[in-house]
Structures are given as C-alpha cells and as structure tokens.
PDB file of C-alpha atoms in Angstrom:
ATOM      1  CA  UNK L1253     197.715  91.749 -17.913  1.00 38.00           C
ATOM      2  CA  UNK L1254     197.477  91.572 -14.118  1.00 48.00           C
ATOM      3  CA  UNK L1255     197.978  94.710 -12.048  1.00 43.00           C
ATOM      4  CA  UNK L1256     200.337  94.670  -9.095  1.00 48.00           C
ATOM      5  CA  UNK L1257     197.694  93.814  -6.477  1.00 66.00           C
ATOM      6  CA  UNK L1258     196.157  90.836  -8.330  1.00 74.00           C
ATOM      7  CA  UNK L1259     199.672  89.600  -9.153  1.00 77.00           C
ATOM      8  CA  UNK L1260     200.588  89.694  -5.456  1.00 79.00           C
ATOM      9  CA  UNK L1261     197.378  87.865  -4.566  1.00 81.00           C
ATOM     10  CA  UNK L1262     198.179  85.141  -7.112  1.00 86.00           C
ATOM     11  CA  UNK L1263     201.724  84.834  -5.722  1.00 86.00           C
ATOM     12  CA  UNK L1264     200.391  84.596  -2.173  1.00 85.00           C
ATOM     13  CA  UNK L1265     197.976  81.920  -3.333  1.00 86.00           C
ATOM     14  CA  UNK L1266     200.875  79.975  -4.822  1.00 87.00           C
ATOM     15  CA  UNK L1267     202.620  80.040  -1.435  1.00 85.00           C
ATOM     16  CA  UNK L1268     199.456  78.814   0.274  1.00 79.00           C
ATOM     17  CA  UNK L1269     198.977  76.029  -2.282  1.00 80.00           C
ATOM     18  CA  UNK L1270     202.612  74.977  -1.925  1.00 83.00           C
ATOM     19  CA  UNK L1271     202.245  74.573   1.840  1.00 76.00           C
ATOM     20  CA  UNK L1272     198.994  72.641   1.429  1.00 71.00           C
ATOM     21  CA  UNK L1273     200.620  70.251  -1.041  1.00 74.00           C
ATOM     22  CA  UNK L1274     203.686  69.845   1.171  1.00 75.00           C
ATOM     23  CA  UNK L1275     202.204  69.260   4.618  1.00 70.00           C
ATOM     24  CA  UNK L1276     198.476  68.760   3.992  1.00 61.00           C
ATOM     25  CA  UNK L1277     197.612  71.901   5.932  1.00 61.00           C
ATOM     26  CA  UNK L1278     198.855  75.247   7.032  1.00 63.00           C
ATOM     27  CA  UNK L1279     197.247  77.039   4.109  1.00 66.00           C
ATOM     28  CA  UNK L1280     194.927  79.127   6.273  1.00 68.00           C
ATOM     29  CA  UNK L1281     197.805  79.737   8.666  1.00 72.00           C
ATOM     30  CA  UNK L1282     199.528  81.598   5.859  1.00 77.00           C
ATOM     31  CA  UNK L1283     196.431  82.854   4.029  1.00 83.00           C
ATOM     32  CA  UNK L1284     195.129  84.863   6.955  1.00 79.00           C
ATOM     33  CA  UNK L1285     198.322  86.877   7.633  1.00 78.00           C
ATOM     34  CA  UNK L1286     198.885  87.346   3.888  1.00 83.00           C
ATOM     35  CA  UNK L1287     195.377  88.703   3.435  1.00 85.00           C
ATOM     36  CA  UNK L1288     195.916  90.999   6.396  1.00 80.00           C
ATOM     37  CA  UNK L1289     199.404  92.272   5.519  1.00 79.00           C
ATOM     38  CA  UNK L1290     199.435  92.198   1.696  1.00 82.00           C
ATOM     39  CA  UNK L1291     195.807  92.736   0.708  1.00 78.00           C
ATOM     40  CA  UNK L1292     194.740  94.748   3.755  1.00 80.00           C
ATOM     41  CA  UNK L1293     191.497  92.958   4.610  1.00 84.00           C
ATOM     42  CA  UNK L1294     190.069  93.284   8.157  1.00 86.00           C
ATOM     43  CA  UNK L1295     190.443  90.186  10.403  1.00 83.00           C
ATOM     44  CA  UNK L1296     187.029  88.580   9.943  1.00 86.00           C
ATOM     45  CA  UNK L1297     186.994  89.142   6.177  1.00 88.00           C
ATOM     46  CA  UNK L1298     190.549  87.805   5.923  1.00 87.00           C
ATOM     47  CA  UNK L1299     189.477  84.678   7.794  1.00 86.00           C
ATOM     48  CA  UNK L1300     186.375  84.123   5.646  1.00 89.00           C
ATOM     49  CA  UNK L1301     188.185  84.756   2.354  1.00 90.00           C
ATOM     50  CA  UNK L1302     191.147  82.615   3.344  1.00 86.00           C
ATOM     51  CA  UNK L1303     188.877  79.753   4.357  1.00 86.00           C
ATOM     52  CA  UNK L1304     187.253  79.695   0.915  1.00 90.00           C
ATOM     53  CA  UNK L1305     190.535  79.873  -0.980  1.00 86.00           C
ATOM     54  CA  UNK L1306     192.178  77.180   1.121  1.00 81.00           C
ATOM     55  CA  UNK L1307     189.147  74.881   0.826  1.00 86.00           C
ATOM     56  CA  UNK L1308     189.243  74.977  -2.984  1.00 86.00           C
ATOM     57  CA  UNK L1309     193.025  74.512  -3.083  1.00 78.00           C
ATOM     58  CA  UNK L1310     192.801  71.632  -0.621  1.00 82.00           C
ATOM     59  CA  UNK L1311     190.299  69.771  -2.808  1.00 88.00           C
ATOM     60  CA  UNK L1312     192.544  70.353  -5.832  1.00 81.00           C
ATOM     61  CA  UNK L1313     195.582  68.985  -3.982  1.00 79.00           C
ATOM     62  CA  UNK L1314     193.498  66.046  -2.731  1.00 88.00           C
ATOM     63  CA  UNK L1315     193.193  64.824  -6.321  1.00 88.00           C
ATOM     64  CA  UNK L1316     196.981  64.730  -6.710  1.00 82.00           C
ATOM     65  CA  UNK L1317     197.494  62.889  -3.424  1.00 85.00           C
ATOM     66  CA  UNK L1318     194.717  60.428  -4.277  1.00 91.00           C
ATOM     67  CA  UNK L1319     196.369  59.602  -7.605  1.00 90.00           C
ATOM     68  CA  UNK L1320     199.616  58.978  -5.705  1.00 87.00           C
ATOM     69  CA  UNK L1321     197.794  56.527  -3.390  1.00 90.00           C
ATOM     70  CA  UNK L1322     198.214  58.620  -0.237  1.00 89.00           C
ATOM     71  CA  UNK L1323     194.521  58.883   0.755  1.00 92.00           C
ATOM     72  CA  UNK L1324     192.805  56.352   3.046  1.00 92.00           C
ATOM     73  CA  UNK L1325     189.251  57.190   2.083  1.00 94.00           C
ATOM     74  CA  UNK L1326     187.131  55.616   4.853  1.00 92.00           C
ATOM     75  CA  UNK L1327     189.110  57.229   7.662  1.00 93.00           C
ATOM     76  CA  UNK L1328     189.350  60.509   5.755  1.00 94.00           C
ATOM     77  CA  UNK L1329     185.575  60.584   5.120  1.00 95.00           C
ATOM     78  CA  UNK L1330     184.656  59.860   8.746  1.00 95.00           C
ATOM     79  CA  UNK L1331     187.013  62.553   9.995  1.00 96.00           C
ATOM     80  CA  UNK L1332     185.678  65.074   7.453  1.00 94.00           C
ATOM     81  CA  UNK L1333     181.969  64.404   8.080  1.00 95.00           C
ATOM     82  CA  UNK L1334     182.167  64.457  11.868  1.00 95.00           C
ATOM     83  CA  UNK L1335     184.554  67.400  11.889  1.00 94.00           C
ATOM     84  CA  UNK L1336     182.327  69.461   9.592  1.00 92.00           C
ATOM     85  CA  UNK L1337     179.625  69.415  12.280  1.00 93.00           C
ATOM     86  CA  UNK L1338     182.102  70.863  14.753  1.00 92.00           C
ATOM     87  CA  UNK L1339     183.293  73.398  12.165  1.00 90.00           C
ATOM     88  CA  UNK L1340     179.743  74.694  11.651  1.00 92.00           C
ATOM     89  CA  UNK L1341     179.347  75.365  15.360  1.00 93.00           C
ATOM     90  CA  UNK L1342     182.859  76.752  15.752  1.00 91.00           C
ATOM     91  CA  UNK L1343     182.555  79.205  12.867  1.00 89.00           C
ATOM     92  CA  UNK L1344     179.327  80.582  14.306  1.00 91.00           C
ATOM     93  CA  UNK L1345     181.120  81.255  17.599  1.00 91.00           C
ATOM     94  CA  UNK L1346     184.158  82.726  15.811  1.00 86.00           C
ATOM     95  CA  UNK L1347     182.138  85.355  13.922  1.00 85.00           C
ATOM     96  CA  UNK L1348     180.870  86.724  17.236  1.00 85.00           C
ATOM     97  CA  UNK L1349     184.385  87.007  18.693  1.00 84.00           C
ATOM     98  CA  UNK L1350     186.555  90.156  18.462  1.00 81.00           C
ATOM     99  CA  UNK L1351     188.786  89.866  15.381  1.00 75.00           C
ATOM    100  CA  UNK L1352     192.122  90.843  16.928  1.00 76.00           C
ATOM    101  CA  UNK L1353     191.574  88.650  19.989  1.00 82.00           C
ATOM    102  CA  UNK L1354     190.644  85.799  17.691  1.00 82.00           C
ATOM    103  CA  UNK L1355     193.981  86.169  15.855  1.00 78.00           C
ATOM    104  CA  UNK L1356     195.874  86.289  19.161  1.00 85.00           C
ATOM    105  CA  UNK L1357     194.272  83.024  20.293  1.00 86.00           C
ATOM    106  CA  UNK L1358     194.980  81.570  16.849  1.00 80.00           C
ATOM    107  CA  UNK L1359     198.667  82.455  17.234  1.00 84.00           C
ATOM    108  CA  UNK L1360     198.900  80.867  20.688  1.00 87.00           C
ATOM    109  CA  UNK L1361     197.296  77.677  19.386  1.00 81.00           C
ATOM    110  CA  UNK L1362     199.808  77.563  16.529  1.00 79.00           C
ATOM    111  CA  UNK L1363     202.748  77.897  18.931  1.00 87.00           C
ATOM    112  CA  UNK L1364     201.457  75.047  21.092  1.00 83.00           C
ATOM    113  CA  UNK L1365     200.935  72.762  18.093  1.00 75.00           C
ATOM    114  CA  UNK L1366     204.357  73.663  16.637  1.00 79.00           C
ATOM    115  CA  UNK L1367     206.180  72.912  19.896  1.00 82.00           C
ATOM    116  CA  UNK L1368     204.359  69.613  20.331  1.00 73.00           C
ATOM    117  CA  UNK L1369     205.236  68.611  16.772  1.00 69.00           C
ATOM    118  CA  UNK L1370     208.923  69.353  17.387  1.00 75.00           C
ATOM    119  CA  UNK L1371     208.968  67.498  20.700  1.00 69.00           C
ATOM    120  CA  UNK L1372     207.343  64.368  19.292  1.00 53.00           C
ATOM    121  CA  UNK L1373     210.333  62.360  18.101  1.00 48.00           C
ATOM    122  CA  UNK L1374     208.377  59.234  17.207  1.00 47.00           C
ATOM    123  CA  UNK L1375     208.467  59.101  13.430  1.00 48.00           C
ATOM    124  CA  UNK L1376     205.398  57.721  11.719  1.00 49.00           C
ATOM    125  CA  UNK L1377     206.104  54.487   9.834  1.00 50.00           C
ATOM    126  CA  UNK L1378     206.926  54.691   6.153  1.00 49.00           C
ATOM    127  CA  UNK L1379     204.314  52.000   5.546  1.00 54.00           C
ATOM    128  CA  UNK L1380     201.151  51.826   7.658  1.00 52.00           C
ATOM    129  CA  UNK L1381     200.363  48.503   9.308  1.00 57.00           C
ATOM    130  CA  UNK L1382     196.735  47.429   8.733  1.00 55.00           C
ATOM    131  CA  UNK L1383     194.420  47.821  11.748  1.00 66.00           C
ATOM    132  CA  UNK L1384     190.636  47.355  11.867  1.00 72.00           C
ATOM    133  CA  UNK L1385     188.731  50.602  11.519  1.00 76.00           C
ATOM    134  CA  UNK L1386     186.394  49.574  14.353  1.00 77.00           C
ATOM    135  CA  UNK L1387     189.308  49.744  16.802  1.00 81.00           C
ATOM    136  CA  UNK L1388     190.073  53.316  15.772  1.00 86.00           C
ATOM    137  CA  UNK L1389     186.505  54.624  15.409  1.00 91.00           C
ATOM    138  CA  UNK L1390     185.820  56.052  18.921  1.00 91.00           C
ATOM    139  CA  UNK L1391     189.094  57.978  19.012  1.00 93.00           C
ATOM    140  CA  UNK L1392     188.686  59.047  15.369  1.00 94.00           C
ATOM    141  CA  UNK L1393     185.188  60.498  15.966  1.00 95.00           C
ATOM    142  CA  UNK L1394     186.145  62.310  19.179  1.00 95.00           C
ATOM    143  CA  UNK L1395     189.289  63.790  17.635  1.00 95.00           C
ATOM    144  CA  UNK L1396     187.457  64.889  14.480  1.00 95.00           C
ATOM    145  CA  UNK L1397     184.743  66.662  16.483  1.00 95.00           C
ATOM    146  CA  UNK L1398     187.277  68.581  18.580  1.00 93.00           C
ATOM    147  CA  UNK L1399     189.479  69.497  15.630  1.00 92.00           C
ATOM    148  CA  UNK L1400     186.450  70.579  13.583  1.00 92.00           C
ATOM    149  CA  UNK L1401     185.250  72.844  16.389  1.00 93.00           C
ATOM    150  CA  UNK L1402     188.649  74.569  16.639  1.00 89.00           C
ATOM    151  CA  UNK L1403     188.994  74.793  12.849  1.00 85.00           C
ATOM    152  CA  UNK L1404     185.595  76.430  12.491  1.00 86.00           C
ATOM    153  CA  UNK L1405     186.197  78.830  15.381  1.00 88.00           C
ATOM    154  CA  UNK L1406     189.403  80.107  13.783  1.00 81.00           C
ATOM    155  CA  UNK L1407     187.967  79.964  10.255  1.00 75.00           C
ATOM    156  CA  UNK L1408     190.719  77.686   8.948  1.00 74.00           C
ATOM    157  CA  UNK L1409     191.041  74.446   7.031  1.00 70.00           C
ATOM    158  CA  UNK L1410     192.831  73.138  10.113  1.00 75.00           C
ATOM    159  CA  UNK L1411     195.394  70.886   8.462  1.00 73.00           C
ATOM    160  CA  UNK L1412     197.970  71.739  11.118  1.00 72.00           C
ATOM    161  CA  UNK L1413     195.521  70.181  13.608  1.00 81.00           C
ATOM    162  CA  UNK L1414     194.094  67.489  11.325  1.00 88.00           C
ATOM    163  CA  UNK L1415     197.426  65.843  10.462  1.00 85.00           C
ATOM    164  CA  UNK L1416     198.413  65.306  14.136  1.00 83.00           C
ATOM    165  CA  UNK L1417     194.807  64.323  14.843  1.00 89.00           C
ATOM    166  CA  UNK L1418     194.875  61.591  12.207  1.00 91.00           C
ATOM    167  CA  UNK L1419     198.248  60.352  13.444  1.00 89.00           C
ATOM    168  CA  UNK L1420     196.867  60.247  17.009  1.00 88.00           C
ATOM    169  CA  UNK L1421     193.595  58.527  16.125  1.00 90.00           C
ATOM    170  CA  UNK L1422     194.733  56.099  13.416  1.00 90.00           C
ATOM    171  CA  UNK L1423     197.670  53.998  12.309  1.00 86.00           C
ATOM    172  CA  UNK L1424     198.363  55.992   9.139  1.00 87.00           C
ATOM    173  CA  UNK L1425     201.870  56.843   8.009  1.00 84.00           C
ATOM    174  CA  UNK L1426     202.843  60.505   7.840  1.00 81.00           C
ATOM    175  CA  UNK L1427     202.385  60.817   4.075  1.00 84.00           C
ATOM    176  CA  UNK L1428     198.991  59.045   4.314  1.00 88.00           C
ATOM    177  CA  UNK L1429     197.914  61.423   7.087  1.00 88.00           C
ATOM    178  CA  UNK L1430     198.971  64.373   4.907  1.00 84.00           C
ATOM    179  CA  UNK L1431     197.025  63.086   1.896  1.00 88.00           C
ATOM    180  CA  UNK L1432     193.962  62.018   3.884  1.00 91.00           C
ATOM    181  CA  UNK L1433     193.863  65.296   5.809  1.00 91.00           C
ATOM    182  CA  UNK L1434     193.093  67.271   2.656  1.00 89.00           C
ATOM    183  CA  UNK L1435     189.513  65.984   2.515  1.00 93.00           C
ATOM    184  CA  UNK L1436     188.935  67.437   5.986  1.00 91.00           C
ATOM    185  CA  UNK L1437     190.896  70.623   5.217  1.00 88.00           C
ATOM    186  CA  UNK L1438     188.585  71.271   2.289  1.00 90.00           C
ATOM    187  CA  UNK L1439     185.412  70.297   4.152  1.00 91.00           C
ATOM    188  CA  UNK L1440     186.185  72.344   7.267  1.00 89.00           C
ATOM    189  CA  UNK L1441     187.305  75.360   5.248  1.00 87.00           C
ATOM    190  CA  UNK L1442     184.229  75.248   3.033  1.00 91.00           C
ATOM    191  CA  UNK L1443     181.932  74.963   6.063  1.00 89.00           C
ATOM    192  CA  UNK L1444     183.535  78.016   7.685  1.00 87.00           C
ATOM    193  CA  UNK L1445     183.581  79.945   4.377  1.00 90.00           C
ATOM    194  CA  UNK L1446     179.853  79.410   3.791  1.00 92.00           C
ATOM    195  CA  UNK L1447     179.108  80.589   7.318  1.00 90.00           C
ATOM    196  CA  UNK L1448     181.237  83.722   6.850  1.00 91.00           C
ATOM    197  CA  UNK L1449     179.828  84.350   3.357  1.00 93.00           C
ATOM    198  CA  UNK L1450     176.297  84.422   4.778  1.00 93.00           C
ATOM    199  CA  UNK L1451     177.465  87.414   6.836  1.00 92.00           C
ATOM    200  CA  UNK L1452     179.127  89.118   3.839  1.00 92.00           C
ATOM    201  CA  UNK L1453     182.652  88.393   5.119  1.00 91.00           C
ATOM    202  CA  UNK L1454     184.186  86.917   1.931  1.00 92.00           C
ATOM    203  CA  UNK L1455     186.064  89.006  -0.689  1.00 91.00           C
ATOM    204  CA  UNK L1456     185.236  86.923  -3.756  1.00 92.00           C
ATOM    205  CA  UNK L1457     187.724  88.486  -6.197  1.00 89.00           C
ATOM    206  CA  UNK L1458     190.680  88.053  -3.831  1.00 88.00           C
ATOM    207  CA  UNK L1459     189.624  84.466  -3.147  1.00 88.00           C
ATOM    208  CA  UNK L1460     189.611  83.727  -6.895  1.00 89.00           C
ATOM    209  CA  UNK L1461     193.162  85.116  -7.237  1.00 87.00           C
ATOM    210  CA  UNK L1462     194.384  83.012  -4.320  1.00 84.00           C
ATOM    211  CA  UNK L1463     192.819  79.912  -5.825  1.00 87.00           C
ATOM    212  CA  UNK L1464     194.427  80.539  -9.224  1.00 87.00           C
ATOM    213  CA  UNK L1465     197.894  80.777  -7.713  1.00 87.00           C
ATOM    214  CA  UNK L1466     197.318  77.855  -5.374  1.00 83.00           C
ATOM    215  CA  UNK L1467     196.904  75.236  -8.096  1.00 81.00           C
ATOM    216  CA  UNK L1468     200.484  75.502  -9.356  1.00 83.00           C
ATOM    217  CA  UNK L1469     201.926  75.895  -5.887  1.00 86.00           C
ATOM    218  CA  UNK L1470     200.134  72.754  -4.742  1.00 81.00           C
ATOM    219  CA  UNK L1471     201.733  70.633  -7.457  1.00 83.00           C
ATOM    220  CA  UNK L1472     205.209  71.808  -6.426  1.00 86.00           C
ATOM    221  CA  UNK L1473     204.425  71.099  -2.782  1.00 82.00           C
ATOM    222  CA  UNK L1474     203.305  67.564  -3.592  1.00 78.00           C
ATOM    223  CA  UNK L1475     206.556  66.845  -5.435  1.00 81.00           C
ATOM    224  CA  UNK L1476     208.587  67.947  -2.418  1.00 81.00           C
ATOM    225  CA  UNK L1477     206.335  65.995  -0.023  1.00 76.00           C
ATOM    226  CA  UNK L1478     207.101  62.776  -1.911  1.00 74.00           C
ATOM    227  CA  UNK L1479     210.831  63.457  -1.577  1.00 76.00           C
ATOM    228  CA  UNK L1480     210.688  64.294   2.133  1.00 71.00           C
ATOM    229  CA  UNK L1481     208.478  61.296   2.984  1.00 65.00           C
ATOM    230  CA  UNK L1482     211.499  59.027   2.509  1.00 65.00           C
ATOM    231  CA  UNK L1483     213.293  60.916   5.289  1.00 64.00           C
ATOM    232  CA  UNK L1484     210.572  59.990   7.805  1.00 51.00           C
ATOM    233  CA  UNK L1485     210.649  62.909  10.266  1.00 66.00           C
ATOM    234  CA  UNK L1486     211.487  65.663   7.759  1.00 70.00           C
ATOM    235  CA  UNK L1487     207.828  66.481   7.006  1.00 70.00           C
ATOM    236  CA  UNK L1488     207.106  66.881  10.710  1.00 69.00           C
ATOM    237  CA  UNK L1489     210.007  69.299  11.120  1.00 77.00           C
ATOM    238  CA  UNK L1490     208.975  71.380   8.113  1.00 75.00           C
ATOM    239  CA  UNK L1491     205.414  71.434   9.389  1.00 73.00           C
ATOM    240  CA  UNK L1492     206.496  72.531  12.894  1.00 79.00           C
ATOM    241  CA  UNK L1493     208.831  75.242  11.597  1.00 83.00           C
ATOM    242  CA  UNK L1494     206.129  76.839   9.420  1.00 78.00           C
ATOM    243  CA  UNK L1495     203.598  76.790  12.252  1.00 78.00           C
ATOM    244  CA  UNK L1496     206.025  78.347  14.752  1.00 86.00           C
ATOM    245  CA  UNK L1497     207.271  81.112  12.461  1.00 85.00           C
ATOM    246  CA  UNK L1498     203.811  82.280  11.427  1.00 79.00           C
ATOM    247  CA  UNK L1499     202.511  81.875  14.989  1.00 83.00           C
ATOM    248  CA  UNK L1500     205.176  84.276  16.273  1.00 87.00           C
ATOM    249  CA  UNK L1501     204.297  86.766  13.516  1.00 81.00           C
ATOM    250  CA  UNK L1502     200.583  86.716  14.331  1.00 78.00           C
ATOM    251  CA  UNK L1503     201.229  87.029  18.066  1.00 84.00           C
ATOM    252  CA  UNK L1504     203.459  90.073  17.486  1.00 84.00           C
ATOM    253  CA  UNK L1505     200.825  91.620  15.211  1.00 76.00           C
ATOM    254  CA  UNK L1506     198.104  91.072  17.815  1.00 75.00           C
ATOM    255  CA  UNK L1507     200.398  92.499  20.504  1.00 76.00           C
ATOM    256  CA  UNK L1508     200.997  95.686  18.499  1.00 76.00           C
ATOM    257  CA  UNK L1509     197.259  96.083  17.816  1.00 71.00           C
ATOM    258  CA  UNK L1510     196.475  95.714  21.528  1.00 66.00           C
ATOM    259  CA  UNK L1511     199.316  97.998  22.603  1.00 67.00           C
ATOM    260  CA  UNK L1512     201.200  95.238  24.420  1.00 67.00           C
ATOM    261  CA  UNK L1513     204.396  95.862  22.397  1.00 63.00           C
TER     262      UNK L1513
END
C-alpha cells in the first residue's frame, strides 16, 4: 500500500507521462515544478530527478509512437545524436548556475516558445511530403546542437523545443515531429540526468515513482494525440497553452523567491 507521498509522486508522474504522450515534450516542464511544489526538492535536485524520470518515460512513449508509424528514424537519430553533445555541455554549465535564477530563465524561455507557437498559424501538413535528407541536413544539425545545449542547460528533455525544431528543420508533419521528438527527449534527458547524478543531484526513489505513473499517463496521451492530429493545429494550441501556463507559474515562483513580488 502506497503512502500519501509516493501516491502523489505516482500521480504527478502520470501527468508528466500524459503530456509527453500528447505533445512529445513538456514532461520536464511539468516535472520540475511538481518536484519543487509537491515533493519539496531543491531546484538542482528537482531538475536532475525530473530529467531522469522524463527520459525513461520518453523512451517508453517512443515505442508506442513507433508502433503507430509516427517516427522518422533517420532524422530522429541525427537530431538526438548531435543534440546529446550539446546537452552534455549545457548540463555542465547548468549545474554551476544558481538554482532559482536558472528556473527564472527557464520560465522566460517557456513564455517565448509558447507565444511563438500560438503566433505561428501555419499548420503542419497531415501527411509529410518526401524530401531528400541531404537537403535538410545542415539545418537539422545546427538546430539539434542549439536545442541540445539549451535542453542540457535547463536539465530538461526539451520536447517543447525539439518539436518546433524538427518542424523548422525538416518537412515532417506535426504528429511525425511529436513521435520523432521522443528519441531526442529521452537522449537529452538521460544525458543531463547522468551529469546531475554524478554530482549526487538525483533522488532515485522519487524518480522511480514518477516513472511508474508516467507509463499509464503516456498511453492516454498518445490516444488523445491521435485524435487531435486530425484537427491539424489543435496539437500546437494544446502545446502552447501548457507551456504558457507553467511558464507563468515558474516565473511567479522565481519572483517570490527573489523578492520581486
């Protein structure tokens, strides 16, 4: 029988898994504030623990998306491999940064990405039109390196950056970008988690509880993602709304900690 704290951690993990299954990212966006507010971990430990939990859940959700035919493996692998190099460097820089300031910068980045996602009215095609990988490679590599650096710095899987990055660099449809992004979400999160774990900044028991809850939540998120894909821009709006709401929360939290509000 689970006590109240483990039960809450499992429930929070289910929420994180649901978001990962739905939009291919955003898990760390929610995991970090949940670990701060519900579990009470300090900022750096919340980031390291959340990165591990989200990485495992992302790989689990990747299997479901792959079975549904949503993953374009060559593009996903290139983005993940190149981005992991950036994530290793970024996570090293992030550990040396003040925790509360790091969360404030994280919140500002989320608000920018959320606004850009809402303003972009060009819906991705329901079916991707084939285009040679060689034509996309330079932009794909450059985007992956930049996104990986930011993901590692903030200790996140980075799906809320990876999905727009894949749409910018390739000709994937929205649902393909969501599915393909999960390989990078898992790779970036795992890279950051290992780096944080080497400094003792991962709460292993809490991470296990998050992972347990995330499996079921991810399956529900995938079911909803399939339904919303037919509405073209609906996934983008859901994605933007989640990013904006949690970004405002984190910015307010950082403001209270710094005495701004």
